[in-house]
CSV table of C-alpha atoms and ligand atoms in Angstrom, one decimal:
chain,number,residue,atom,x,y,z
A,1,UNK,CA,65.8,-6.6,-18.4
A,2,UNK,CA,69.1,-5.2,-17.2
A,3,UNK,CA,67.7,-1.7,-16.9
A,4,UNK,CA,64.9,-2.8,-14.6
A,5,UNK,CA,67.2,-5.0,-12.7
A,6,UNK,CA,69.7,-2.2,-12.2
A,7,UNK,CA,67.0,0.3,-11.1
A,8,UNK,CA,65.5,-2.2,-8.7
A,9,UNK,CA,68.9,-2.8,-7.1
A,10,UNK,CA,69.4,0.9,-6.6
A,11,UNK,CA,65.9,1.4,-5.2
A,12,UNK,CA,66.4,-1.4,-2.7
A,13,UNK,CA,69.7,0.1,-1.7
A,14,UNK,CA,68.2,3.6,-1.3
A,15,UNK,CA,65.3,2.3,0.8
A,16,UNK,CA,67.6,0.2,3.0
A,17,UNK,CA,70.0,3.2,3.6
A,18,UNK,CA,67.1,5.5,4.3
A,19,UNK,CA,65.6,3.1,6.9
A,20,UNK,CA,68.9,2.5,8.6
A,21,UNK,CA,69.8,6.2,8.7
A,22,UNK,CA,66.6,6.9,10.6
A,23,UNK,CA,67.0,4.0,13.0
A,24,UNK,CA,64.5,1.6,11.4
A,25,UNK,CA,65.0,-1.9,10.3
A,26,UNK,CA,65.1,-2.2,6.5
A,27,UNK,CA,62.9,-5.3,6.8
A,28,UNK,CA,60.1,-3.1,8.0
A,29,UNK,CA,59.8,-1.3,4.7
A,30,UNK,CA,58.4,-3.2,1.8
A,31,UNK,CA,58.9,-2.0,-1.8
A,32,UNK,CA,55.9,-2.3,-4.2
A,33,UNK,CA,56.7,-2.1,-8.0
A,34,UNK,CA,53.8,-0.1,-9.6
A,35,UNK,CA,53.3,-1.5,-13.0
A,36,UNK,CA,50.5,0.7,-14.5
A,37,UNK,CA,51.0,1.3,-18.2
A,38,UNK,CA,53.9,-1.1,-18.4
A,39,UNK,CA,53.6,-4.4,-20.3
A,40,UNK,CA,53.6,-7.9,-18.8
A,41,UNK,CA,57.1,-8.4,-20.4
A,42,UNK,CA,58.5,-5.4,-18.4
A,43,UNK,CA,56.9,-6.7,-15.3
A,44,UNK,CA,58.5,-10.1,-16.0
A,45,UNK,CA,61.9,-8.5,-15.9
A,46,UNK,CA,61.2,-7.3,-12.4
A,47,UNK,CA,60.1,-10.8,-11.4
A,48,UNK,CA,63.3,-12.2,-12.9
A,49,UNK,CA,65.2,-9.7,-10.7
A,50,UNK,CA,63.5,-11.4,-7.7
A,51,UNK,CA,60.7,-8.9,-7.1
A,52,UNK,CA,57.3,-10.2,-5.8
A,53,UNK,CA,55.2,-7.3,-4.7
A,54,UNK,CA,53.3,-5.3,-7.4
A,55,UNK,CA,50.6,-2.7,-7.7
A,56,UNK,CA,48.1,-1.8,-10.4
A,57,UNK,CA,45.6,1.1,-10.5
A,58,UNK,CA,42.9,-0.3,-12.8
A,59,UNK,CA,41.1,-3.6,-12.4
A,60,UNK,CA,40.7,-4.0,-16.2
A,61,UNK,CA,44.4,-3.5,-17.0
A,62,UNK,CA,45.3,-5.9,-14.2
A,63,UNK,CA,42.9,-8.6,-15.3
A,64,UNK,CA,44.6,-8.6,-18.7
A,65,UNK,CA,48.2,-8.3,-17.5
A,66,UNK,CA,48.5,-10.4,-14.4
A,67,UNK,CA,47.8,-13.8,-16.0
A,68,UNK,CA,50.6,-13.1,-18.5
A,69,UNK,CA,53.2,-12.7,-15.8
A,70,UNK,CA,54.8,-16.0,-14.6
A,71,UNK,CA,56.1,-16.4,-11.1
A,72,UNK,CA,55.4,-18.0,-7.8
A,73,UNK,CA,54.1,-16.2,-4.8
A,74,UNK,CA,53.6,-12.9,-6.6
A,75,UNK,CA,51.4,-10.5,-4.7
A,76,UNK,CA,49.3,-7.8,-6.4
A,77,UNK,CA,47.7,-4.8,-4.6
A,78,UNK,CA,45.0,-2.6,-6.1
A,79,UNK,CA,46.1,1.0,-5.6
A,80,UNK,CA,43.5,2.8,-7.7
A,81,UNK,CA,39.9,3.7,-7.1
A,82,UNK,CA,37.6,0.7,-7.0
A,83,UNK,CA,34.1,1.0,-8.4
A,84,UNK,CA,31.5,-1.2,-6.8
A,85,UNK,CA,30.7,-3.0,-10.1
A,86,UNK,CA,34.4,-4.1,-10.3
A,87,UNK,CA,34.6,-5.6,-6.8
A,88,UNK,CA,34.2,-9.2,-7.9
A,89,UNK,CA,37.0,-9.2,-10.5
A,90,UNK,CA,39.1,-7.1,-8.1
A,91,UNK,CA,38.9,-9.8,-5.4
A,92,UNK,CA,39.6,-12.5,-7.9
A,93,UNK,CA,42.7,-10.7,-9.1
A,94,UNK,CA,44.3,-8.8,-6.1
A,95,UNK,CA,45.6,-10.1,-2.8
A,96,UNK,CA,45.1,-6.7,-1.2
A,97,UNK,CA,42.7,-3.8,-2.0
A,98,UNK,CA,44.4,-0.6,-0.7
A,99,UNK,CA,41.7,1.8,-1.7
A,100,UNK,CA,38.7,1.2,0.5
A,101,UNK,CA,37.3,4.6,1.3
A,102,UNK,CA,33.6,4.3,2.2
A,103,UNK,CA,31.3,2.2,4.4
A,104,UNK,CA,29.4,1.3,1.3
A,105,UNK,CA,32.4,0.0,-0.5
A,106,UNK,CA,33.5,-1.9,2.6
A,107,UNK,CA,30.1,-3.6,2.9
A,108,UNK,CA,30.1,-4.5,-0.8
A,109,UNK,CA,33.6,-6.1,-0.6
A,110,UNK,CA,32.5,-8.0,2.5
A,111,UNK,CA,29.4,-9.4,0.7
A,112,UNK,CA,31.3,-10.4,-2.5
A,113,UNK,CA,34.1,-11.9,-0.4
A,114,UNK,CA,31.6,-14.1,1.4
A,115,UNK,CA,30.1,-15.1,-1.9
A,116,UNK,CA,33.6,-16.1,-3.2
A,117,UNK,CA,34.4,-17.9,0.0
A,118,UNK,CA,37.4,-15.8,0.8
A,119,UNK,CA,38.6,-13.1,3.3
A,120,UNK,CA,39.5,-9.8,1.7
A,121,UNK,CA,42.6,-8.1,2.9
A,122,UNK,CA,42.1,-4.4,2.7
A,123,UNK,CA,43.7,-1.0,3.5
A,124,UNK,CA,41.7,2.1,4.1
A,125,UNK,CA,42.7,5.1,1.8
A,126,UNK,CA,42.8,8.4,3.7
A,127,UNK,CA,42.4,11.7,1.9
A,128,UNK,CA,45.1,13.2,4.1
A,129,UNK,CA,45.3,16.5,2.1
A,130,UNK,CA,41.6,17.1,2.2
A,131,UNK,CA,41.6,17.5,-1.6
A,132,UNK,CA,38.2,17.7,-3.1
A,133,UNK,CA,39.1,15.8,-6.3
A,134,UNK,CA,40.9,13.0,-4.5
A,135,UNK,CA,39.6,9.6,-3.3
A,136,UNK,CA,40.0,8.6,0.3
A,137,UNK,CA,38.0,9.0,3.4
A,138,UNK,CA,38.5,12.1,5.6
A,139,UNK,CA,40.5,11.7,8.8
A,140,UNK,CA,37.4,12.7,10.7
A,141,UNK,CA,35.4,9.8,9.2
A,142,UNK,CA,38.2,7.3,9.5
A,143,UNK,CA,37.3,6.0,13.0
A,144,UNK,CA,33.8,4.6,12.1
A,145,UNK,CA,35.1,3.0,8.9
A,146,UNK,CA,37.9,1.3,10.8
A,147,UNK,CA,35.4,0.0,13.3
A,148,UNK,CA,33.1,-1.3,10.5
A,149,UNK,CA,36.0,-2.9,8.6
A,150,UNK,CA,37.0,-4.8,11.8
A,151,UNK,CA,33.4,-5.9,12.4
A,152,UNK,CA,32.7,-7.3,8.9
A,153,UNK,CA,33.5,-11.0,9.0
A,154,UNK,CA,34.9,-11.3,5.5
A,155,UNK,CA,37.3,-8.4,5.7
A,156,UNK,CA,40.7,-8.2,7.2
A,157,UNK,CA,41.8,-4.7,7.8
A,158,UNK,CA,45.6,-4.6,7.4
A,159,UNK,CA,46.3,-0.8,7.6
A,160,UNK,CA,46.1,2.6,5.9
A,161,UNK,CA,47.1,4.1,2.6
A,162,UNK,CA,47.5,7.7,1.4
A,163,UNK,CA,48.5,9.8,-1.5
A,164,UNK,CA,49.3,13.3,-0.2
A,165,UNK,CA,48.9,16.4,-2.4
A,166,UNK,CA,51.5,16.7,-5.1
A,167,UNK,CA,54.5,18.8,-4.1
A,168,UNK,CA,57.5,20.0,-6.1
A,169,UNK,CA,59.7,19.6,-3.0
A,170,UNK,CA,59.3,16.2,-1.2
A,171,UNK,CA,60.1,17.9,2.1
A,172,UNK,CA,56.7,19.7,1.8
A,173,UNK,CA,55.0,16.2,2.0
A,174,UNK,CA,56.4,15.6,5.5
A,175,UNK,CA,53.6,17.1,7.5
A,176,UNK,CA,51.1,14.9,5.6
A,177,UNK,CA,53.1,11.7,6.2
A,178,UNK,CA,53.5,12.6,9.8
A,179,UNK,CA,49.7,13.1,10.2
A,180,UNK,CA,49.2,9.7,8.6
A,181,UNK,CA,51.6,8.1,11.0
A,182,UNK,CA,49.6,9.6,13.9
A,183,UNK,CA,46.3,8.3,12.5
A,184,UNK,CA,47.9,4.9,12.0
A,185,UNK,CA,49.2,4.7,15.6
A,186,UNK,CA,45.9,5.9,17.0
A,187,UNK,CA,43.6,3.5,15.0
A,188,UNK,CA,45.8,0.4,15.3
A,189,UNK,CA,45.7,0.5,19.1
A,190,UNK,CA,44.4,-2.8,20.3
A,191,UNK,CA,44.7,-4.2,16.8
A,192,UNK,CA,48.5,-4.2,16.4
A,193,UNK,CA,48.8,-7.8,15.3
A,194,UNK,CA,47.1,-7.5,11.9
A,195,UNK,CA,47.0,-3.7,11.4
A,196,UNK,CA,50.6,-3.4,10.3
A,197,UNK,CA,50.7,-1.6,7.0
A,198,UNK,CA,51.2,2.1,6.4
A,199,UNK,CA,51.3,2.5,2.6
A,200,UNK,CA,52.7,5.9,1.7
A,201,UNK,CA,55.6,7.3,-0.4
A,202,UNK,CA,56.3,7.1,-4.2
A,203,UNK,CA,59.4,7.5,-6.3
A,204,UNK,CA,59.7,11.3,-5.7
A,205,UNK,CA,59.1,11.3,-1.9
A,206,UNK,CA,59.8,7.8,-0.5
A,207,UNK,CA,62.7,8.9,1.7
A,208,UNK,CA,60.6,11.4,3.6
A,209,UNK,CA,57.8,8.8,3.8
A,210,UNK,CA,60.2,6.2,5.3
A,211,UNK,CA,61.5,8.8,7.8
A,212,UNK,CA,57.9,9.4,8.9
A,213,UNK,CA,57.1,5.7,9.3
A,214,UNK,CA,55.9,4.2,6.0
A,215,UNK,CA,56.0,0.4,5.9
A,216,UNK,CA,55.3,0.2,2.2
A,217,UNK,CA,56.6,2.5,-0.5
A,218,UNK,CA,54.9,2.3,-4.0
A,219,UNK,CA,57.5,2.9,-6.7
A,220,UNK,CA,56.7,3.2,-10.4
A,221,UNK,CA,59.0,5.6,-12.2
A,222,UNK,CA,62.1,4.7,-10.1
A,223,UNK,CA,61.9,1.1,-11.1
A,224,UNK,CA,60.4,1.1,-14.6
A,225,UNK,CA,61.3,4.6,-15.9
A,226,UNK,CA,59.0,7.4,-17.1
A,227,UNK,CA,55.5,6.5,-18.2
B,301,LIG,C1,51.4,5.6,-10.1
B,301,LIG,C2,51.3,5.5,-8.6
B,301,LIG,C3,52.4,5.3,-7.8
B,301,LIG,C4,53.8,5.3,-8.3
B,301,LIG,O1,54.2,6.6,-8.8
B,301,LIG,P1,55.7,6.9,-9.2
B,301,LIG,O2,55.7,8.4,-9.0
B,301,LIG,O3,55.8,6.5,-10.6
B,301,LIG,O4,56.6,6.2,-8.3
B,301,LIG,C5,52.2,5.1,-6.5
B,301,LIG,N1,50.9,5.0,-5.9
B,301,LIG,C6,49.8,5.2,-6.7
B,301,LIG,C7,48.5,5.2,-6.0
B,301,LIG,C8,50.0,5.5,-8.0
B,301,LIG,O5,48.9,5.7,-8.8
């Protein structure tokens, strides 16, 4: 309990300092606690420390874990790949799907959302490093997917998400974050009111991500320790 609380306190402080140092408002950067592989008990410690925004990678793990965490107004985001046969439980479990990366998946989520009588909040995941093995849509194909997501009636497109290629030195991630910021600015034009989230940066590179415009950093190790 105390360990998670202490780490959260430090993370909040680092995030705040980084934002202020680069002339941004600390309120413009949300901190997500990434709970994959950690137990509901450990997550509960973070809730007790006042944390409300969480991320999980797998639908199955989340379906088992989330009902065991007590708390009001907790928000859960899916940050791992979504298979089309898991769309229904994903929409019943998560408030935001951050990993929409194809027109097919967008249409499928729209249909299931209609069926469930809800509006699905989504982010589009961009494969900003052009890595073959990674999920995410290419920057070139992003425009048509943004247009489609805005057209589909049961989707609400809230922004973009990316996981740049792994780097030993976080400074090497800067060009990827910068490119994401440019895509974000370009595609949100005319849609600024709802298109507000740029989800990028993890425990090892959140400072650089914030300097380059991230509005949501996803932190696992820094809050819960090594996996
Ligand atoms: C695991 C994970 C994180 C958190 O990674 P840490 O390095 O532990 O902070 C963030 N985003 C995604 C998509 C992840 O899978």
